mmCIF file of N, CA and C in Angstrom:
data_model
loop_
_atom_site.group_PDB
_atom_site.id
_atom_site.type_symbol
_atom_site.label_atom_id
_atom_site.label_comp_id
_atom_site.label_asym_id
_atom_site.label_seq_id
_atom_site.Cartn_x
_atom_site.Cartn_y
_atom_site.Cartn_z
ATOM 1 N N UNK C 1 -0.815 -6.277 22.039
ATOM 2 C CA UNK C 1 -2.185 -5.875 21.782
ATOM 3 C C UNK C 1 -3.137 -6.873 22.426
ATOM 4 N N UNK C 2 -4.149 -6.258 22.980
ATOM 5 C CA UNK C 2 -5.194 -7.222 23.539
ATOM 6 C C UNK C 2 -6.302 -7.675 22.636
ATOM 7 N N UNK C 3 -5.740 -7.375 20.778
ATOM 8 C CA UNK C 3 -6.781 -7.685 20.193
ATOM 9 C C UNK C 3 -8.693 -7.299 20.704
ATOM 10 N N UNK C 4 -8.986 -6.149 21.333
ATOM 11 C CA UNK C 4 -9.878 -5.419 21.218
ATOM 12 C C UNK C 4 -10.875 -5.163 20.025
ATOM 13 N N UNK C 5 -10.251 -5.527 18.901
ATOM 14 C CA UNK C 5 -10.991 -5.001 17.696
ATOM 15 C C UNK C 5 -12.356 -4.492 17.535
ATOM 16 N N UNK C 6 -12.970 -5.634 18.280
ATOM 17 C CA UNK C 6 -14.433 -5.287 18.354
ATOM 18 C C UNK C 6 -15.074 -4.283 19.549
ATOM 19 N N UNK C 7 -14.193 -3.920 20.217
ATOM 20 C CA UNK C 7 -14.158 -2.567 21.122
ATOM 21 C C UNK C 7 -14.070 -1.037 20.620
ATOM 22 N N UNK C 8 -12.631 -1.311 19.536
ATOM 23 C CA UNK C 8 -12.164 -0.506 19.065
ATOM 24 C C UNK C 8 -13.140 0.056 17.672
ATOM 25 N N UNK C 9 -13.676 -0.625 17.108
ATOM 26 C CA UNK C 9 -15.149 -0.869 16.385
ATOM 27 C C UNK C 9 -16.047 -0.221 16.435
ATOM 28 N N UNK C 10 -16.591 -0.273 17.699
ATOM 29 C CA UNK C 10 -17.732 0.295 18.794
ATOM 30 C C UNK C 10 -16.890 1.836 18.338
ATOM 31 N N UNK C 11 -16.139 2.058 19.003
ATOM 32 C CA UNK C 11 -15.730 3.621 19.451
ATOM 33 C C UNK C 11 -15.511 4.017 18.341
ATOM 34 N N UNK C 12 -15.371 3.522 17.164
ATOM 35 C CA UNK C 12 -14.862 4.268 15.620
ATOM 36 C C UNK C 12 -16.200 4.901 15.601
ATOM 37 N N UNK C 13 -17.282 3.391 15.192
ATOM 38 C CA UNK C 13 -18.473 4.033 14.558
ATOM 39 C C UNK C 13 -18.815 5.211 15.252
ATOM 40 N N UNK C 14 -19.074 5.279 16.850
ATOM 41 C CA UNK C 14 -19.858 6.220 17.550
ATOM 42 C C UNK C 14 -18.972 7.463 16.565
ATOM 43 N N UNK C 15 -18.100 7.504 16.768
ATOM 44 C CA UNK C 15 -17.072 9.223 16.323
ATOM 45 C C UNK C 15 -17.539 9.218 14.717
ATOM 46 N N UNK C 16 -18.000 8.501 13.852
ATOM 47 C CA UNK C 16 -18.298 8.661 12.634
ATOM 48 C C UNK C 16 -19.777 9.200 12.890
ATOM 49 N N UNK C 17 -20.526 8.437 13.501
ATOM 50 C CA UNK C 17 -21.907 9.003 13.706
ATOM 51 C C UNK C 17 -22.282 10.517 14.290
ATOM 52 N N UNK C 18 -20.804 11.259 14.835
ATOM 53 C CA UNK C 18 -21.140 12.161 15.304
ATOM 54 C C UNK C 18 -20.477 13.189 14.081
ATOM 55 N N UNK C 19 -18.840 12.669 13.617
ATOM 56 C CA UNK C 19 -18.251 13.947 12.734
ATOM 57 C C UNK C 19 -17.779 12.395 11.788
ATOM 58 N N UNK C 20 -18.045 12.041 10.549
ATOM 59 C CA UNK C 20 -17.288 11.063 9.609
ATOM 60 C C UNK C 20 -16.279 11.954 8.891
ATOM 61 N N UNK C 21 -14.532 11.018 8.959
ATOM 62 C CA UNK C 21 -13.768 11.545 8.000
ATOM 63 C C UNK C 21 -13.192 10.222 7.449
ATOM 64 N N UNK C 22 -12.887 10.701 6.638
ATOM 65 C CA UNK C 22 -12.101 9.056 6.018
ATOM 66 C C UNK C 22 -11.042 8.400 6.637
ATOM 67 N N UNK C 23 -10.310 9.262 7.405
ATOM 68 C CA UNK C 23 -9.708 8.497 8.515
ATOM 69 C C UNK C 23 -10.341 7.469 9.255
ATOM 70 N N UNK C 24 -11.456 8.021 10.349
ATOM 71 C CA UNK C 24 -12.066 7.390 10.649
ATOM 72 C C UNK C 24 -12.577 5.760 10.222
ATOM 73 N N UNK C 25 -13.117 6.170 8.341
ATOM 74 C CA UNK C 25 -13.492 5.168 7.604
ATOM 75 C C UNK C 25 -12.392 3.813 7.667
ATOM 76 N N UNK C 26 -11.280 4.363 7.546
ATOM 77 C CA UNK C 26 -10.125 3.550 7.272
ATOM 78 C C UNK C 26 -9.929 2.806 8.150
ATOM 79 N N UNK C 27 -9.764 3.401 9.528
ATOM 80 C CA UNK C 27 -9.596 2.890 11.169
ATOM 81 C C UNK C 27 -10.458 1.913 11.088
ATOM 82 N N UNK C 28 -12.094 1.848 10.786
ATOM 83 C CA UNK C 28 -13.065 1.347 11.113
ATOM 84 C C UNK C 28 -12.664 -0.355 10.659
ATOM 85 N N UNK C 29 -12.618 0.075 8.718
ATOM 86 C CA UNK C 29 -12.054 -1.007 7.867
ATOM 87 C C UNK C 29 -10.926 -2.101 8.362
ATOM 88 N N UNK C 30 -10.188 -1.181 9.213
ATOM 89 C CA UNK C 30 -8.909 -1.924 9.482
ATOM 90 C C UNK C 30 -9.111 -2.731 11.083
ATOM 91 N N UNK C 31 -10.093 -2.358 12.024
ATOM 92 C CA UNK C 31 -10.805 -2.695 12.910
ATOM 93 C C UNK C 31 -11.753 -3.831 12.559
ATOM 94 N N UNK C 32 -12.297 -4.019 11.581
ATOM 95 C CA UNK C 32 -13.159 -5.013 11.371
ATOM 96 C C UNK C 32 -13.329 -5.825 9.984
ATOM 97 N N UNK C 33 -11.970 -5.905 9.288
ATOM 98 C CA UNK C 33 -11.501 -6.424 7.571
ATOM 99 C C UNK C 33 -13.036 -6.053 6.721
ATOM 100 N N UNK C 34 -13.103 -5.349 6.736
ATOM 101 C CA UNK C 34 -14.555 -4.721 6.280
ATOM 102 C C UNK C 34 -14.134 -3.970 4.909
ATOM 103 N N UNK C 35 -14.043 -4.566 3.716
ATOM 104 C CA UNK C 35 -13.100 -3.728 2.792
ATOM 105 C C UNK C 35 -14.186 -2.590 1.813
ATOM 106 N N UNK C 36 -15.832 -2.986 2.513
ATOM 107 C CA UNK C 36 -16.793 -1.915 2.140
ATOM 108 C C UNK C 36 -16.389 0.020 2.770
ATOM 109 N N UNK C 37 -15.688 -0.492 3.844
ATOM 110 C CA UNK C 37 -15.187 0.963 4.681
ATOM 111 C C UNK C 37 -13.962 1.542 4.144
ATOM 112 N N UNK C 38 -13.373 1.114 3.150
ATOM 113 C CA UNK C 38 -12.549 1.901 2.569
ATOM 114 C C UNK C 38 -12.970 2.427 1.072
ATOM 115 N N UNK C 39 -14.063 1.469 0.838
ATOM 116 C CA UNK C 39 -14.923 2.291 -0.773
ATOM 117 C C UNK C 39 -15.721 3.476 -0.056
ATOM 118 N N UNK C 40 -16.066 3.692 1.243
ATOM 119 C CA UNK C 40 -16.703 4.328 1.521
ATOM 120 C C UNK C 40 -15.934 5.798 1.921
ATOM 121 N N UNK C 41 -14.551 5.089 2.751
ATOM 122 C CA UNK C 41 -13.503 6.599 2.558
ATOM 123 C C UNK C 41 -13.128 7.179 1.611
ATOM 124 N N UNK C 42 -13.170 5.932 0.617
ATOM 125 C CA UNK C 42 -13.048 6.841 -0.893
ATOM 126 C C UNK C 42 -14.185 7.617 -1.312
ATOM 127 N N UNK C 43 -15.496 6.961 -0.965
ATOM 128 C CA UNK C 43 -16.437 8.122 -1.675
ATOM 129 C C UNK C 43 -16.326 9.340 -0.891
ATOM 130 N N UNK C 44 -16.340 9.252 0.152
ATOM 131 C CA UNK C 44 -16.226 10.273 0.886
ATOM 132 C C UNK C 44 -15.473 11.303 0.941
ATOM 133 N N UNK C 45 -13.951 10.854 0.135
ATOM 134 C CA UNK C 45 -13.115 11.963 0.012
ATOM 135 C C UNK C 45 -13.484 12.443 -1.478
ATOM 136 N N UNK C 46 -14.509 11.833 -2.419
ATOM 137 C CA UNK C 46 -14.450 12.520 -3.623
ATOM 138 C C UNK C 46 -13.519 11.790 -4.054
ATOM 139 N N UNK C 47 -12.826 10.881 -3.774
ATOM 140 C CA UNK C 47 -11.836 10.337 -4.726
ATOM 141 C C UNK C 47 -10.247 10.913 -4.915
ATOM 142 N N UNK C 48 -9.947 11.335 -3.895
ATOM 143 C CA UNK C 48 -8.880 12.392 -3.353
ATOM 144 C C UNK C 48 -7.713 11.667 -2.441
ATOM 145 N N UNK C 49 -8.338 10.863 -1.845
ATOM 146 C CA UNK C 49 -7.537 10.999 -0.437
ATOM 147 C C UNK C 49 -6.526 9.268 -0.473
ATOM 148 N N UNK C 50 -5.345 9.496 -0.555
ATOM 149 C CA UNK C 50 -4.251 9.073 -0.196
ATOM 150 C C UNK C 50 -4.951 7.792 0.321
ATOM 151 N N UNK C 51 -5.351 8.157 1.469
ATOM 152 C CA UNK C 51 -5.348 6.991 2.847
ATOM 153 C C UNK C 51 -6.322 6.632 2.183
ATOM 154 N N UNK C 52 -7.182 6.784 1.905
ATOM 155 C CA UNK C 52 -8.242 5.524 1.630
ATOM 156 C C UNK C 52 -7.229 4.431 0.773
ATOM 157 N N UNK C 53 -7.104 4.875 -0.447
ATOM 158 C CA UNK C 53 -6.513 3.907 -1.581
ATOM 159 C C UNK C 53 -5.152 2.835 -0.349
ATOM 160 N N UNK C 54 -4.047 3.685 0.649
ATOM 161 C CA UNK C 54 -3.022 3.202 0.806
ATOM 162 C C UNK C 54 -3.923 1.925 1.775
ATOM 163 N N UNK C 55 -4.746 2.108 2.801
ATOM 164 C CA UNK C 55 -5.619 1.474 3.650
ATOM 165 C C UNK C 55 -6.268 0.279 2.672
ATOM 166 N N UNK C 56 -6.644 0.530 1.529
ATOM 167 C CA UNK C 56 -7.480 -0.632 0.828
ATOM 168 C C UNK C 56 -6.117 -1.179 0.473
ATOM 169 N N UNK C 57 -5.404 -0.707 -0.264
ATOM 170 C CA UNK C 57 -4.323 -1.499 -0.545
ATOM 171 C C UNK C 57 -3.754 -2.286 0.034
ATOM 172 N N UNK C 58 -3.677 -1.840 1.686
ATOM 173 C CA UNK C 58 -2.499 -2.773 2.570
ATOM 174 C C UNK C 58 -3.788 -4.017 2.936
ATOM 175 N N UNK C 59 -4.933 -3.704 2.968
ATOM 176 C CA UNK C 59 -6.155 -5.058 3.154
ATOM 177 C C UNK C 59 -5.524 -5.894 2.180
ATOM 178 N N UNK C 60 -5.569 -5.860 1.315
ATOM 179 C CA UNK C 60 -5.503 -6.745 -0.116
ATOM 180 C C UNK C 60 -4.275 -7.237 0.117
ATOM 181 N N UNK C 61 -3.304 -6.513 -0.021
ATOM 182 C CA UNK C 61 -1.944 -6.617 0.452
ATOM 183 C C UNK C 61 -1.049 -7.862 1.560
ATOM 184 N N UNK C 62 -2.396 -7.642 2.865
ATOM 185 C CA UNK C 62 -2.158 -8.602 3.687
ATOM 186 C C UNK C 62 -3.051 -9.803 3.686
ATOM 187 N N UNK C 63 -3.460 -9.836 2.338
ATOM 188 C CA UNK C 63 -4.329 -11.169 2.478
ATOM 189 C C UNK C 63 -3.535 -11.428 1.279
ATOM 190 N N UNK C 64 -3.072 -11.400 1.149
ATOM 191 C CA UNK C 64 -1.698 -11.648 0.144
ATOM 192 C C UNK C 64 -2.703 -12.046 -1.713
ATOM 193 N N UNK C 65 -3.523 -10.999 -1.907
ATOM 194 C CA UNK C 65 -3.971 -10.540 -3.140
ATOM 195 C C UNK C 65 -2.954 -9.394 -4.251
ATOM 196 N N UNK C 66 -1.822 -9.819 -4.104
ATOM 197 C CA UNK C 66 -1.442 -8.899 -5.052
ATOM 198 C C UNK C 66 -1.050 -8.075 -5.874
ATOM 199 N N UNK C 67 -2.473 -9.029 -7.100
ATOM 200 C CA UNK C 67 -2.426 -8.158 -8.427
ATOM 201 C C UNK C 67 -3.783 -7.451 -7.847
ATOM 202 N N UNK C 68 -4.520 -7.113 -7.082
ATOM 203 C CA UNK C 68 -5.515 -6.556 -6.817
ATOM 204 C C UNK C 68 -5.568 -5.650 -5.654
ATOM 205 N N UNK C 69 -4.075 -5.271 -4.901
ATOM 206 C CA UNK C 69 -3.760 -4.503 -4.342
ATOM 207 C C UNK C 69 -2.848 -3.353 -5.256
ATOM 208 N N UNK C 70 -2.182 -3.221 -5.793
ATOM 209 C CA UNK C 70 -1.795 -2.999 -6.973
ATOM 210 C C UNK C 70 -1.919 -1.756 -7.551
ATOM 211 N N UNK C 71 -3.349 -1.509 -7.944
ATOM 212 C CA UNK C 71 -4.473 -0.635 -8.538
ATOM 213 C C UNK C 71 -3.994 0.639 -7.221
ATOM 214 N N UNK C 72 -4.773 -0.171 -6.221
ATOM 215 C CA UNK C 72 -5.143 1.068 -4.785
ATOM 216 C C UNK C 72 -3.891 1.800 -4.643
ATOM 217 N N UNK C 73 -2.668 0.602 -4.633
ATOM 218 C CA UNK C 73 -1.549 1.182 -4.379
ATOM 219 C C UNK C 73 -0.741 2.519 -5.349
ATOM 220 N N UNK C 74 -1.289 2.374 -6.845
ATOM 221 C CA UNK C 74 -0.874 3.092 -7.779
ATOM 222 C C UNK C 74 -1.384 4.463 -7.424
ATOM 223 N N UNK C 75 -2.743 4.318 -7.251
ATOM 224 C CA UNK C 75 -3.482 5.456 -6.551
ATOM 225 C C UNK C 75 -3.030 6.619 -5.793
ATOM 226 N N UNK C 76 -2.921 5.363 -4.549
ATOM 227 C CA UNK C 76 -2.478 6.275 -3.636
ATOM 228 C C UNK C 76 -0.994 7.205 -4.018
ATOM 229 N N UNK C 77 0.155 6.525 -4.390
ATOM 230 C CA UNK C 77 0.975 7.426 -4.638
ATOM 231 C C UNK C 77 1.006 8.218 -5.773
ATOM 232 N N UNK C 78 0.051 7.907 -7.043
ATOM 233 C CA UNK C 78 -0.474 9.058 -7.787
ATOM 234 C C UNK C 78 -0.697 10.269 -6.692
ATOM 235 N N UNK C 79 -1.395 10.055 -6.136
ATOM 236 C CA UNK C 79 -1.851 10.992 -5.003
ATOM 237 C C UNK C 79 -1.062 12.055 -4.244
ATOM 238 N N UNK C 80 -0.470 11.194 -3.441
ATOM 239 C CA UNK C 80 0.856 11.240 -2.654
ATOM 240 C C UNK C 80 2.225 10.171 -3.065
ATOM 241 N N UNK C 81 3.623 11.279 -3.376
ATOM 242 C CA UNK C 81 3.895 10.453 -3.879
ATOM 243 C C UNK C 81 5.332 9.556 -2.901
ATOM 244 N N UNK C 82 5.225 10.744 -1.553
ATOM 245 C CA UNK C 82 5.945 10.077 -0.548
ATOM 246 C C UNK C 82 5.565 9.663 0.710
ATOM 247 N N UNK C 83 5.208 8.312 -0.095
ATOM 248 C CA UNK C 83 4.529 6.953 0.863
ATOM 249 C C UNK C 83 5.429 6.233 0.967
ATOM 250 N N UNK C 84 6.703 5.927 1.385
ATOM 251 C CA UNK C 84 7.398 4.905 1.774
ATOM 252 C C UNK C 84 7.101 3.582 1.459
ATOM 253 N N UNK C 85 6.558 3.184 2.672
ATOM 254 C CA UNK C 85 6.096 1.837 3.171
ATOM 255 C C UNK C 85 5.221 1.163 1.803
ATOM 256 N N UNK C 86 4.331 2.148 1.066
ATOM 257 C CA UNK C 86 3.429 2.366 -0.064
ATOM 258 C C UNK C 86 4.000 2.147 -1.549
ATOM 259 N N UNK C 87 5.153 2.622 -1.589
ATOM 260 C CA UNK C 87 6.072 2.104 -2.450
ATOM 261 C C UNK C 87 7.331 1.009 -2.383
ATOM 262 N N UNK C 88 7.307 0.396 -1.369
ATOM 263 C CA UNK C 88 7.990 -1.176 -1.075
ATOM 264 C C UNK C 88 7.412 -1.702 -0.956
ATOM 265 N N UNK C 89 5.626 -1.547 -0.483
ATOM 266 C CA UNK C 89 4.483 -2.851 -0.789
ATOM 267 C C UNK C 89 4.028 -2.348 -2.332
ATOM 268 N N UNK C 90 4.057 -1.736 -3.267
ATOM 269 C CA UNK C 90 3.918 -2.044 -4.186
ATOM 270 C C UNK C 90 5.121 -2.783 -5.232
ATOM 271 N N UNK C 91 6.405 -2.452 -4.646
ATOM 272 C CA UNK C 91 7.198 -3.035 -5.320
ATOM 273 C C UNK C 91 7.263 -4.085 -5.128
ATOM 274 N N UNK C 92 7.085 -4.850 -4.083
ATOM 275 C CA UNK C 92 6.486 -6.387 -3.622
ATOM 276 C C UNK C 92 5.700 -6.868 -4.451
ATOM 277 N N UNK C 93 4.534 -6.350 -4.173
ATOM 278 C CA UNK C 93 3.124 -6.669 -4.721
ATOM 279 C C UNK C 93 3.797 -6.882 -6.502
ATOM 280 N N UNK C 94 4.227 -5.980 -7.211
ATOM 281 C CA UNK C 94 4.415 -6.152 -8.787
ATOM 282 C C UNK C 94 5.495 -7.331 -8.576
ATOM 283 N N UNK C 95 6.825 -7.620 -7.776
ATOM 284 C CA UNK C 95 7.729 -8.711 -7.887
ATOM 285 C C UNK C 95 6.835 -9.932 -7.657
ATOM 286 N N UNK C 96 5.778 -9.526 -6.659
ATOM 287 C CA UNK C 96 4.996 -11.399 -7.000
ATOM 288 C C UNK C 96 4.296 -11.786 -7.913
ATOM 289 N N UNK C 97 3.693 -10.487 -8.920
ATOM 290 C CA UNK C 97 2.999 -10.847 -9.699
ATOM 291 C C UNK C 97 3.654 -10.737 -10.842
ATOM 292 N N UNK C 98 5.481 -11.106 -11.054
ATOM 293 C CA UNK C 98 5.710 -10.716 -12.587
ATOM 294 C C UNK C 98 5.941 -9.495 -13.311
ATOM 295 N N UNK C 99 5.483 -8.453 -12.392
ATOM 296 C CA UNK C 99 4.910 -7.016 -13.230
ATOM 297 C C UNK C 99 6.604 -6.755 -13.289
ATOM 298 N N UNK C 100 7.625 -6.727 -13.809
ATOM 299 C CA UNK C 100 8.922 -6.101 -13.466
ATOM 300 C C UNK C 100 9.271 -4.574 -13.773
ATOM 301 N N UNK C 101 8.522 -4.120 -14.475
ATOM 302 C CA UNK C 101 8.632 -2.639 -14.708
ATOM 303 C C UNK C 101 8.022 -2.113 -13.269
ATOM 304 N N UNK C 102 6.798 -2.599 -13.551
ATOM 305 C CA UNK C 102 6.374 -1.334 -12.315
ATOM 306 C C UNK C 102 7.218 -1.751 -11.015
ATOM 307 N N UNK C 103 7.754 -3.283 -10.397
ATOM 308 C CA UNK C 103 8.473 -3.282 -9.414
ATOM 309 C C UNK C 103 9.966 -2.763 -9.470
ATOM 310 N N UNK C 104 10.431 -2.437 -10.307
ATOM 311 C CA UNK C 104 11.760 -1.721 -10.872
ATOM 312 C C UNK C 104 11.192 -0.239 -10.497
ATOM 313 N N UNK C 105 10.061 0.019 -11.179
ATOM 314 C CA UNK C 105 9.613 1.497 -10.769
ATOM 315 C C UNK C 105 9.359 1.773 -9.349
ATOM 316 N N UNK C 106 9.147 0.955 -8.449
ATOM 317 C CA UNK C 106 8.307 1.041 -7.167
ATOM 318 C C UNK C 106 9.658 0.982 -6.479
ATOM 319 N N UNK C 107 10.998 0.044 -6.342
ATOM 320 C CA UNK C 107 11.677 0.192 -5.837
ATOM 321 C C UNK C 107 12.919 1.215 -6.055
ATOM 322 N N UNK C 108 13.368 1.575 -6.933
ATOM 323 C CA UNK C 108 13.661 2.597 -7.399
ATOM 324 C C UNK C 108 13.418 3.794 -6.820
ATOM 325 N N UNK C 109 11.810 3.917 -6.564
ATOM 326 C CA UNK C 109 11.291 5.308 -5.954
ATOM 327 C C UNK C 109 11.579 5.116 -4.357
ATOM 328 N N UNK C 110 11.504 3.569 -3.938
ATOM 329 C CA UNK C 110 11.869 3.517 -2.448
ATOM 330 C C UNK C 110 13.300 3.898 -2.091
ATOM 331 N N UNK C 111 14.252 3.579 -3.119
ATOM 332 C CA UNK C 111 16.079 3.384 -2.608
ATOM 333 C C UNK C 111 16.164 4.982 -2.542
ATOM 334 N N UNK C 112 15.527 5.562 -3.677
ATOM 335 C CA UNK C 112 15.639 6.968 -3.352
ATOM 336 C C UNK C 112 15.204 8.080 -2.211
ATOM 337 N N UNK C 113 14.084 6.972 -1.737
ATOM 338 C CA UNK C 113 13.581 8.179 -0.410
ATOM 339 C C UNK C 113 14.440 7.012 0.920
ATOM 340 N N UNK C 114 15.012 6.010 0.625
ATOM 341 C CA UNK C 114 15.472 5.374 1.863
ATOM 342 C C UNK C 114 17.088 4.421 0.908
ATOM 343 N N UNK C 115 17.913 5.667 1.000
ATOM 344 C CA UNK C 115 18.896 4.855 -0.212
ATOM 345 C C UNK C 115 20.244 3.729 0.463
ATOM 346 N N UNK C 116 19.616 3.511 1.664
ATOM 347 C CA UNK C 116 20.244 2.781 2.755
ATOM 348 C C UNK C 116 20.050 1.462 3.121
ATOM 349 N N UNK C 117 18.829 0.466 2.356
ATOM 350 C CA UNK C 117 17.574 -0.261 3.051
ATOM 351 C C UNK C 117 18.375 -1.321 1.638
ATOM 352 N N UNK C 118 18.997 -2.475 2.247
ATOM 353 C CA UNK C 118 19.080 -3.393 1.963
ATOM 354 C C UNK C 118 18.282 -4.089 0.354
ATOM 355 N N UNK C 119 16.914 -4.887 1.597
ATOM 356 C CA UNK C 119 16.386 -5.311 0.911
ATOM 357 C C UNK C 119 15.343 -4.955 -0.257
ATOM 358 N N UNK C 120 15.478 -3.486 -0.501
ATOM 359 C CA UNK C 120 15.030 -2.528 -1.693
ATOM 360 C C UNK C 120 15.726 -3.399 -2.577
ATOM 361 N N UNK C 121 17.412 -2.902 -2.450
ATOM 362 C CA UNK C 121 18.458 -3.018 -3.174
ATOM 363 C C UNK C 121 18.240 -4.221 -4.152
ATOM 364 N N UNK C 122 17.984 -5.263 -3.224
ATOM 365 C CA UNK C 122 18.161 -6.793 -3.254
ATOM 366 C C UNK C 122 17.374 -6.614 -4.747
ATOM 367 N N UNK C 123 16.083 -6.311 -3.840
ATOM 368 C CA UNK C 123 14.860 -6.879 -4.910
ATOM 369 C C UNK C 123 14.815 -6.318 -6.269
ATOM 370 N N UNK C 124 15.369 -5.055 -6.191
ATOM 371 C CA UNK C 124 15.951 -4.560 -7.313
ATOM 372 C C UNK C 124 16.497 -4.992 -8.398
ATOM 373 N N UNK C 125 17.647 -5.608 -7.566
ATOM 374 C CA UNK C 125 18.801 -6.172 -7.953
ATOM 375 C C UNK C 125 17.893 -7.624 -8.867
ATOM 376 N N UNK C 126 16.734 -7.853 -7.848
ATOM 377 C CA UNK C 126 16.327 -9.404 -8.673
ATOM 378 C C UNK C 126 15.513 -8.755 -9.895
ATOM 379 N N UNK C 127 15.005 -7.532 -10.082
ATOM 380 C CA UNK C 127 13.884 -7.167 -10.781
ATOM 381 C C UNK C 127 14.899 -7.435 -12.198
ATOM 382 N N UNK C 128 15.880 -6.962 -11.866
ATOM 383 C CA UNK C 128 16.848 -6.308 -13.202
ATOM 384 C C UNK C 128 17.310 -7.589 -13.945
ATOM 385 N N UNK C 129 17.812 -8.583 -12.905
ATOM 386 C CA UNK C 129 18.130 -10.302 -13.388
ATOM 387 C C UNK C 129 16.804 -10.901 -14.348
ATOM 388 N N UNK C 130 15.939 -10.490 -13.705
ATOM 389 C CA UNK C 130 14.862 -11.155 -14.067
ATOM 390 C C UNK C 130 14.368 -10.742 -15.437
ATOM 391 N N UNK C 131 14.873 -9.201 -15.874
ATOM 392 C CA UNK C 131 14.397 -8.194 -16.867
ATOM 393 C C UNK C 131 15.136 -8.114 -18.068
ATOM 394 N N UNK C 132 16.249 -9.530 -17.421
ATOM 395 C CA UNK C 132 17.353 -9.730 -18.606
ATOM 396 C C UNK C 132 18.967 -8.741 -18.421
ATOM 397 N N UNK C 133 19.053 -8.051 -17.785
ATOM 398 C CA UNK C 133 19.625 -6.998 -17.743
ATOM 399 C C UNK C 133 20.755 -6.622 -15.884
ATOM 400 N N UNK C 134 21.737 -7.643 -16.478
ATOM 401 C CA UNK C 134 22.501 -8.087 -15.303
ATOM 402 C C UNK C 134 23.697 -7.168 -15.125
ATOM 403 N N UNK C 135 24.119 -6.236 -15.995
ATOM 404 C CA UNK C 135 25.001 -5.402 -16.137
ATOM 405 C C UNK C 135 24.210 -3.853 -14.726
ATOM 406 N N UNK C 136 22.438 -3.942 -15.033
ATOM 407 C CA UNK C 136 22.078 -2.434 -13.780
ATOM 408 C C UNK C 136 22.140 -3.235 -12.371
ATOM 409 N N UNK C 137 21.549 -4.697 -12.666
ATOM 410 C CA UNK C 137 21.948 -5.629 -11.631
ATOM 411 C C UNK C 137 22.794 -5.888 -10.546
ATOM 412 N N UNK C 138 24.157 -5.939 -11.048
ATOM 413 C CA UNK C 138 25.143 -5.420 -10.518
ATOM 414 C C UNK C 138 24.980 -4.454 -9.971
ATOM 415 N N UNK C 139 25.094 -3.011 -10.686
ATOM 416 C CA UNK C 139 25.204 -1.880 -10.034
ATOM 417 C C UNK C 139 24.268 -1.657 -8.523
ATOM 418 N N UNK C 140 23.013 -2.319 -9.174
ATOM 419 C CA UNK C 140 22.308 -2.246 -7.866
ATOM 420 C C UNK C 140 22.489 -2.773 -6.299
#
């Protein structure tokens, strides 16, 4: 990447100024860490749309916030509930913060849409140690 961002910036807004979708919004956000452009894809979808919440989430996410990515992330797969990538960064996100249910829940939902992927397994495997409960541990 030639790191463009602020190119890529330019050309979002113009296409919002002519037709805005929350895509757009998201692109923009993720073009310029602007985490006002993903409250704004959310208003914009009415409070509906997947991508806004998964887009705010992965901001937070990669600034390594989280218990405050978390929320967006629950969202979004309320929403939609086959997000992949969306449900192994939330199962992350709850293993750093302690949460062990919901990261038991988050990975769980990942081994099942990807029942092949290692380090699901793993973390799993640590959720369950951690949850007291070394007998699903194993199994995992």
């Amino acid at each position: 990447m030639l790191q463009l961002r602020h190119k890529a910036a330019e050309i979002i807004q113009q296409q919002i100024d002519i037709q805005p979708t929350v895509k757009l919004y998201c692109l923009l956000g993720d073009a310029t860490d602007d985490v006002t452009c993903y409250s704004k894809a959310w208003e914009f979808s009415n409070h509906k749309s997947s991508r806004a919440q998964r887009h705010w989430g992965n901001y937070l996410f990669d600034h390594k916030k989280y218990e405050e990515c978390i929320p967006h992330y629950e969202q979004s797969v309320d929403i939609n509930s086959i997000q992949d990538r969306v449900w192994l960064r939330l199962g992350y996100a709850a293993l750093m913060t302690e949460n062990w249910e919901l990261s038991a829940k988050a990975y769980r939902r990942y081994t099942y849409l990807h029942p092949n992927t290692f380090e699901a397994w793993n973390n799993l495997a640590k959720v369950y140690v951690k949850q007291g409960d070394k007998n699903r541990a194993y199994r995992a």
